[in-house]
Short mmCIF file of C-alpha atoms in Angstrom, two decimals:
data_model
loop_
_atom_site.label_atom_id
_atom_site.label_comp_id
_atom_site.label_asym_id
_atom_site.label_seq_id
_atom_site.Cartn_x
_atom_site.Cartn_y
_atom_site.Cartn_z
CA MET A 1 -23.69 12.17 13.04
CA THR A 2 -20.46 14.54 14.01
CA SER A 3 -18.92 11.87 15.97
CA ARG A 4 -19.06 9.01 12.93
CA ARG A 5 -18.17 12.00 10.10
CA THR A 6 -15.18 13.39 12.00
CA PRO A 7 -13.02 9.92 12.01
CA ALA A 8 -14.68 9.12 8.18
CA ARG A 9 -12.83 12.17 6.77
CA ALA A 10 -9.56 12.05 9.02
CA ALA A 11 -9.30 8.12 7.26
CA GLY A 12 -9.92 9.76 4.21
CA VAL A 13 -7.06 12.37 4.60
CA LEU A 14 -4.62 9.66 6.31
CA TRP A 15 -5.18 7.19 3.22
CA LEU A 16 -4.62 10.03 0.65
CA LEU A 17 -1.45 11.41 2.49
CA GLY A 18 0.24 7.76 3.08
CA ALA A 19 -0.18 7.65 -0.78
CA VAL A 20 1.31 10.62 -1.29
CA VAL A 21 3.98 10.02 1.20
CA TYR A 22 5.18 6.95 -0.53
CA VAL A 23 5.13 7.73 -4.02
CA GLY A 24 6.40 11.00 -3.48
CA GLY A 25 9.53 9.38 -1.49
CA GLU A 26 10.23 7.06 -3.99
CA ALA A 27 10.41 9.55 -7.18
CA ILE A 28 12.50 12.00 -4.44
CA ALA A 29 14.88 8.41 -4.11
CA ALA A 30 14.58 7.23 -7.60
CA ALA A 31 15.78 10.93 -9.40
CA ALA A 32 18.67 10.75 -7.13
CA PHE A 33 19.83 7.16 -8.17
CA PRO A 34 21.91 7.23 -11.04
CA GLY A 35 20.15 4.59 -14.22
CA TYR A 36 17.44 3.94 -12.10
CA SER A 37 15.10 1.72 -13.86
CA TYR A 38 11.21 1.68 -12.57
CA ALA A 39 10.69 -1.48 -14.63
CA ALA A 40 14.32 -3.12 -13.94
CA ASN A 41 15.02 -2.26 -10.39
CA TYR A 42 13.32 -3.38 -7.15
CA ILE A 43 11.63 -0.71 -5.31
CA SER A 44 13.75 -1.71 -2.50
CA ASP A 45 17.05 -0.94 -3.94
CA LEU A 46 15.96 2.45 -3.23
CA GLY A 47 16.28 2.02 0.27
CA VAL A 48 19.83 0.07 0.25
CA PRO A 49 22.53 2.71 1.64
CA ASP A 50 25.23 0.85 -0.13
CA VAL A 51 26.87 1.17 -3.12
CA GLU A 52 27.27 -2.41 -4.74
CA ILE A 53 26.36 -4.79 -7.40
CA TYR A 54 23.48 -7.32 -6.27
CA GLN A 55 21.89 -9.81 -7.82
CA GLY A 56 23.02 -8.33 -10.91
CA ARG A 57 21.98 -5.11 -10.49
CA ALA A 58 23.69 -1.63 -9.71
CA ILE A 59 23.04 -0.22 -6.63
CA ASP A 60 23.74 3.35 -5.57
CA SER A 61 21.18 5.47 -3.97
CA PRO A 62 22.00 8.55 -2.01
CA LEU A 63 19.02 8.88 -0.92
CA SER A 64 18.12 5.67 0.85
CA ALA A 65 16.92 7.25 3.65
CA VAL A 66 14.02 9.42 1.83
CA MET A 67 12.80 5.85 0.51
CA ASN A 68 13.34 4.02 3.83
CA SER A 69 11.28 6.57 5.95
CA ALA A 70 8.69 6.63 2.90
CA PHE A 71 8.22 2.96 3.70
CA ALA A 72 7.91 3.11 7.46
CA LEU A 73 5.58 6.51 7.26
CA GLN A 74 3.42 4.97 4.89
CA GLY A 75 2.75 1.46 7.15
CA LEU A 76 2.25 4.15 9.89
CA LEU A 77 -0.38 6.10 8.17
CA TYR A 78 -1.94 3.18 6.46
CA LEU A 79 -2.50 1.19 9.73
CA ALA A 80 -3.89 4.71 11.15
CA ALA A 81 -6.31 5.06 8.56
CA ALA A 82 -7.61 1.64 8.95
CA ILE A 83 -8.10 2.12 12.38
CA LEU A 84 -10.26 5.82 11.67
CA THR A 85 -11.75 3.86 9.34
CA ALA A 86 -13.09 1.24 11.28
CA ARG A 87 -14.29 3.84 14.07
CA ALA A 88 -15.91 5.64 11.22
CA VAL A 89 -18.34 2.90 10.30
CA PRO A 90 -21.02 1.44 12.23
CA GLY A 91 -21.83 -2.01 12.86
CA GLY A 92 -17.83 -3.61 12.79
CA ARG A 93 -17.13 -4.77 9.53
CA TRP A 94 -14.79 -2.41 8.50
CA ARG A 95 -12.72 -3.99 11.43
CA ALA A 96 -11.59 -7.23 8.69
CA LEU A 97 -9.33 -4.53 7.38
CA LEU A 98 -7.48 -3.97 10.84
CA ALA A 99 -5.52 -7.50 10.70
CA PRO A 100 -4.10 -6.98 7.03
CA ALA A 101 -3.57 -3.42 7.74
CA ALA A 102 -1.29 -4.15 10.60
CA ALA A 103 0.88 -6.62 8.50
CA PHE A 104 0.77 -4.51 6.00
CA ALA A 105 2.65 -1.56 8.73
CA VAL A 106 4.68 -4.27 9.90
CA GLY A 107 5.96 -5.44 6.75
CA SER A 108 6.34 -1.84 5.70
CA ALA A 109 8.51 -1.23 8.63
CA LEU A 110 10.96 -4.40 8.09
CA ILE A 111 11.53 -3.34 4.47
CA GLY A 112 12.70 -0.17 5.46
CA VAL A 113 15.00 -1.37 8.67
CA VAL A 114 16.21 -4.67 6.68
CA HIS A 115 17.42 -3.61 2.92
CA GLY A 116 17.38 -5.76 0.50
CA SER A 117 21.38 -5.75 -0.01
CA ARG A 118 24.40 -7.90 -0.20
CA ALA A 119 24.81 -7.21 3.45
CA SER A 120 21.70 -8.12 4.92
CA ALA A 121 22.17 -11.62 2.77
CA GLU A 122 25.69 -12.17 3.90
CA SER A 123 24.58 -11.59 7.60
CA GLY A 124 21.68 -14.17 7.14
CA ILE A 125 19.03 -11.73 7.70
CA GLY A 126 17.69 -11.17 4.04
CA TRP A 127 14.73 -13.21 4.98
CA VAL A 128 13.54 -10.61 7.02
CA HIS A 129 13.64 -8.28 4.21
CA VAL A 130 11.52 -11.07 2.05
CA LEU A 131 9.05 -11.59 4.70
CA GLY A 132 8.44 -7.85 5.39
CA ALA A 133 7.65 -7.59 1.72
CA ALA A 134 5.28 -10.34 1.36
CA LEU A 135 3.56 -9.12 4.69
CA ALA A 136 3.47 -5.54 3.17
CA ILE A 137 2.14 -6.80 -0.16
CA ILE A 138 -0.43 -9.42 0.88
CA GLY A 139 -1.63 -7.19 3.44
CA GLY A 140 -2.43 -4.86 1.40
CA ASN A 141 -4.08 -6.50 -1.36
CA ALA A 142 -5.85 -8.45 1.11
CA ALA A 143 -7.20 -5.22 2.81
CA SER A 144 -8.33 -4.39 -0.60
CA ILE A 145 -10.29 -7.35 -1.27
CA ALA A 146 -11.69 -7.25 2.33
CA ALA A 147 -12.97 -3.62 1.69
CA GLY A 148 -14.84 -4.25 -1.46
CA PRO A 149 -18.11 -6.35 -0.16
CA THR A 150 -17.49 -4.42 3.24
CA ALA A 151 -17.93 -1.22 1.87
CA ARG A 152 -21.22 -2.13 -0.21
CA ARG A 153 -23.25 -2.35 3.23
CA HIS A 154 -22.12 1.04 4.02
CA ALA A 155 -22.95 3.76 2.01
CA LEU A 156 -20.16 3.48 -0.44
CA PRO A 157 -20.93 3.30 -4.06
CA ARG A 158 -20.87 0.10 -5.86
CA ALA A 159 -18.49 0.72 -8.42
CA TYR A 160 -15.90 1.55 -5.21
CA ALA A 161 -16.42 -2.02 -4.18
CA ILE A 162 -16.35 -3.63 -7.49
CA ALA A 163 -12.91 -1.17 -7.88
CA SER A 164 -11.62 -2.24 -4.42
CA SER A 165 -11.71 -6.11 -5.18
CA ALA A 166 -10.27 -5.81 -8.15
CA LEU A 167 -7.29 -4.02 -7.20
CA GLY A 168 -6.55 -6.44 -4.75
CA ALA A 169 -6.89 -9.07 -6.99
CA VAL A 170 -4.65 -7.42 -9.85
CA GLY A 171 -2.19 -6.77 -6.86
CA LEU A 172 -1.99 -10.16 -5.39
CA ALA A 173 -1.68 -11.73 -9.18
CA ALA A 174 1.08 -9.51 -10.01
CA LEU A 175 3.09 -11.23 -7.08
CA ILE A 176 2.15 -14.59 -8.09
CA LEU A 177 3.45 -13.76 -11.20
CA LEU A 178 6.64 -12.06 -10.79
CA ARG A 179 7.52 -15.10 -8.36
CA ILE A 180 6.90 -17.55 -11.77
CA ASP A 181 8.61 -14.90 -13.77
CA SER A 182 11.71 -14.13 -11.60
CA GLY A 183 12.29 -17.87 -10.69
CA THR A 184 11.63 -19.19 -14.40
CA THR A 185 13.90 -18.82 -17.64
CA GLY A 186 11.17 -19.82 -19.91
CA PHE A 187 8.42 -16.98 -18.73
CA ASP A 188 9.81 -13.51 -19.34
CA LEU A 189 6.50 -11.02 -19.91
CA LEU A 190 7.65 -8.55 -17.74
CA PRO A 191 10.79 -7.30 -15.91
CA ASP A 192 10.78 -8.15 -12.37
CA GLY A 193 10.38 -4.51 -11.17
CA ALA A 194 7.12 -3.72 -13.64
CA TRP A 195 5.41 -6.92 -11.90
CA GLU A 196 6.50 -5.45 -8.22
CA ARG A 197 5.31 -2.17 -8.79
CA LEU A 198 2.17 -3.41 -10.27
CA ALA A 199 1.68 -5.37 -6.69
CA VAL A 200 2.64 -2.52 -4.97
CA TYR A 201 1.14 0.41 -7.30
CA SER A 202 -2.39 -1.53 -6.91
CA ILE A 203 -2.57 -1.08 -3.10
CA THR A 204 -1.69 2.53 -3.28
CA ALA A 205 -4.30 3.19 -5.87
CA TRP A 206 -6.85 1.62 -3.42
CA GLN A 207 -5.46 4.09 -1.08
CA VAL A 208 -6.54 7.28 -3.19
CA LEU A 209 -9.88 5.58 -3.69
CA THR A 210 -10.79 4.74 -0.70
CA GLY A 211 -9.48 8.08 0.84
CA VAL A 212 -11.56 10.00 -1.85
CA ALA A 213 -14.31 7.72 -1.05
CA LEU A 214 -14.55 8.47 2.69
CA LEU A 215 -14.04 12.44 1.91
CA ARG A 216 -17.26 12.39 -0.42
CA ARG A 217 -19.39 9.92 1.85
CA ARG A 218 -22.42 11.06 3.36
CA PRO A 219 -23.53 9.17 6.22
CA PRO A 220 -27.35 7.77 5.94
CA GLY A 221 -30.22 9.91 6.20
CA THR A 222 -28.40 13.06 5.44
CA ASP A 223 -29.37 15.56 2.47
CA ASP A 224 -26.72 16.85 0.14
CA ASP A 225 -25.87 19.21 2.00
CA GLY A 226 -25.08 17.19 5.16
CA ARG A 227 -27.58 17.94 7.27
CA ARG A 228 -29.95 15.02 8.64
CA ALA A 229 -32.67 14.48 6.24
CA ARG A 230 -36.50 15.16 8.10
CA THR A 231 -38.90 12.21 7.62
CA GLY A 232 -42.70 12.58 8.01
#
């Protein structure tokens, strides 16, 4: 029991820590960015080190290094938490999270290294930033969806399983609507920044949900105090 419980608790802590690092880094960088709008600006605007006008948005992020560090650290914590979660739960079913978690980690690193900026676009590497964003958003939300049916087999509440899959579905739907909204003039339901945050915060919310669920989870066959229940 102890060998399984320790990775589960460590995974829970890492899921929560990743969410705090990401949201905290974003808030700190946004506070230093003059006129930053959570609705109109993209998240990656906070990671651009140059002062410029790009795609009609004024970019001036004095603490871009904070945001880029948060991108990279969030990816590492996410992948580490996924690995520990797969180790903590018997049966190997949680290993389905590892591939999308790796995609999320790689994507987060790419976002932090290759900025969504004029310099990246002019040097021909802007597509790397777009690829990173796609890997992170699709990978993170795919992991949430995969966790739903898996969780129901491993002593996690039904409500968690439903919420997990729902968060992933909402995140992917928001990404699709972002592409539609930003690519057409006849469809303008929400600002681009709002769609993007819905696609990203669904992942962050899932990290918090999963962290709490793992910290509260009791291994099968234990009583309310965490002791092995007696039979017979």
